[in-house]
Structure formats: structure tokens, C-alpha cells
Amino acid sequence: MDIKVKSSMAAAALAAIGASACCAGPLILLSLGIGGAWIGNLTALEPYRPIFVALVAVFMVMAWRRLYRESTCATGDACAIPEVVARQRTIFWVVLAMVCLMAASPWLLPFIF
């Protein structure tokens, strides 16, 4: 997988974790039996949530663009092999689904818990 695609998807996943940390973080920790007054401090990240969601969108668009728009591969490179490209695109869509679930967790979690 192209290092630029990998780094874009990793950055998007980290931004999605940051976007869901204010809401999903306390629930996950409480589900694991970890409690305490300090868990309430995780909600301090809520004002930064729109920034994290915007970063998620930017990084995922960058990864999509690398996978679907830019096709400047030299013969013999890994990106010129159809099987590798298909695997990269599958991984991209799986990561995108997970990132969307994490970014939407504040709206989805009330229906679950």
C-alpha cells in the first residue's frame, strides 16, 4: 500500500478516535469496569469534536483521491498490480466504515445504551 494512502487512512482513524473520545470514551471505559471522577474530564474534548470530524473528512478524501484519482504508477511498482490496488481499495472502504461509525458515535450511542 502506498505510504501516502496509509498515512492518510491512519490520520483519519486517529482523528475519528479524537472525535468520538468525548462520548464513546467514557462509555467504553465504564463498560470495561473502569470508573472514577476523572472520566468526566473526557467530555472536555466535546468543543473540539467538529475540528476532529473535519480532519477525518480531509484525510479520507486525501486517501480516496490517492486510490481512485491519481494513477501515476511506473510499471513494476506495487500500485500497478491490480490485486494490490483492489486490496487497498477494500481496506479503504472498511476503514471508512469504521471511521464513520466512530465519528457518528455521539448520535448512535444513545440508541444502544
Coordinates of C-alpha atoms in Angstrom, one line a residue:
M1 CA 0.0 0.0 0.0
D2 CA 1.3 3.4 -0.9
I3 CA 2.7 5.2 2.2
K4 CA 0.7 8.3 1.5
V5 CA -2.6 6.3 1.4
K6 CA -1.6 4.5 4.6
S7 CA -0.8 7.7 6.4
S8 CA -4.0 9.4 5.2
M9 CA -6.1 6.5 6.4
A10 CA -4.2 6.3 9.7
A11 CA -4.6 10.0 10.3
A12 CA -8.3 9.8 9.5
A13 CA -8.7 6.9 12.0
L14 CA -6.9 8.9 14.7
A15 CA -9.0 11.9 14.1
A16 CA -12.1 9.8 14.3
I17 CA -11.0 8.4 17.6
G18 CA -10.4 12.0 18.8
A19 CA -13.9 13.0 17.6
S20 CA -15.5 10.2 19.5
A21 CA -13.4 10.4 22.6
C22 CA -15.7 12.8 24.4
C23 CA -18.7 10.5 24.1
A24 CA -17.6 6.9 23.4
G25 CA -14.6 7.1 25.6
P26 CA -16.4 7.2 28.9
L27 CA -18.9 4.6 27.9
I28 CA -16.2 2.2 26.8
L29 CA -14.2 2.7 30.0
L30 CA -17.3 2.2 32.1
S31 CA -18.2 -0.9 30.1
L32 CA -14.7 -2.3 31.0
G33 CA -15.3 -1.6 34.7
I34 CA -13.0 1.4 34.8
G35 CA -14.6 4.2 36.7
G36 CA -13.8 7.3 38.7
A37 CA -14.4 11.0 38.7
W38 CA -11.7 11.6 36.1
I39 CA -13.8 10.0 33.4
G40 CA -16.0 13.2 33.4
N41 CA -12.9 15.1 32.2
L42 CA -13.1 13.3 28.8
T43 CA -16.2 15.4 28.0
A44 CA -13.8 18.4 27.9
L45 CA -13.0 17.3 24.3
E46 CA -16.5 18.0 23.1
P47 CA -15.8 21.5 21.8
Y48 CA -13.1 20.2 19.6
R49 CA -15.2 17.5 18.1
P50 CA -16.1 19.5 14.9
I51 CA -12.4 20.0 14.2
F52 CA -11.7 16.3 14.5
V53 CA -14.6 15.4 12.3
A54 CA -13.4 17.9 9.7
L55 CA -9.9 16.4 9.9
V56 CA -11.5 12.9 9.4
A57 CA -13.2 14.2 6.2
V58 CA -10.0 15.8 4.9
F59 CA -7.8 12.7 5.4
M60 CA -10.4 10.3 4.0
V61 CA -10.8 12.5 0.9
M62 CA -7.0 12.5 0.5
A63 CA -6.8 8.7 0.8
W64 CA -9.7 8.3 -1.7
R65 CA -8.0 10.7 -4.1
R66 CA -4.8 8.7 -4.0
L67 CA -6.6 5.4 -4.6
Y68 CA -9.1 6.5 -7.3
R69 CA -7.9 9.6 -9.0
E70 CA -4.1 9.6 -9.1
S71 CA -2.8 6.7 -11.2
T72 CA 0.8 7.7 -11.8
C73 CA 2.4 4.3 -11.3
A74 CA 5.5 3.1 -13.0
T75 CA 5.5 -0.4 -14.3
G76 CA 6.7 -2.8 -11.7
D77 CA 5.5 -0.7 -8.8
A78 CA 3.1 -2.2 -6.3
C79 CA 0.4 0.2 -7.3
A80 CA 0.5 -1.1 -10.8
I81 CA -0.6 -4.6 -9.7
P82 CA -4.4 -4.9 -9.9
E83 CA -4.7 -7.3 -6.9
V84 CA -2.8 -4.8 -4.7
V85 CA -5.0 -1.9 -5.8
A86 CA -8.1 -4.0 -5.1
R87 CA -6.9 -4.9 -1.7
Q88 CA -6.0 -1.2 -0.9
R89 CA -9.5 -0.1 -2.0
T90 CA -11.1 -2.8 0.2
I91 CA -9.1 -1.7 3.2
F92 CA -10.0 1.9 2.4
W93 CA -13.8 1.1 2.5
V94 CA -13.5 -0.9 5.7
V95 CA -11.6 1.9 7.4
L96 CA -14.1 4.4 6.1
A97 CA -17.0 2.5 7.5
M98 CA -15.3 2.2 10.9
V99 CA -14.3 5.9 10.9
C100 CA -17.9 6.9 10.0
L101 CA -19.2 4.8 12.9
M102 CA -16.7 6.4 15.3
A103 CA -17.4 9.9 14.1
A104 CA -21.2 9.3 14.4
S105 CA -20.9 7.6 17.8
P106 CA -22.4 10.6 19.8
W107 CA -25.6 10.2 17.8
L108 CA -25.6 6.4 17.7
L109 CA -24.7 5.5 21.3
P110 CA -28.0 6.8 22.8
F111 CA -29.9 4.2 20.8
I112 CA -27.6 1.5 22.1
F113 CA -27.3 2.4 25.7

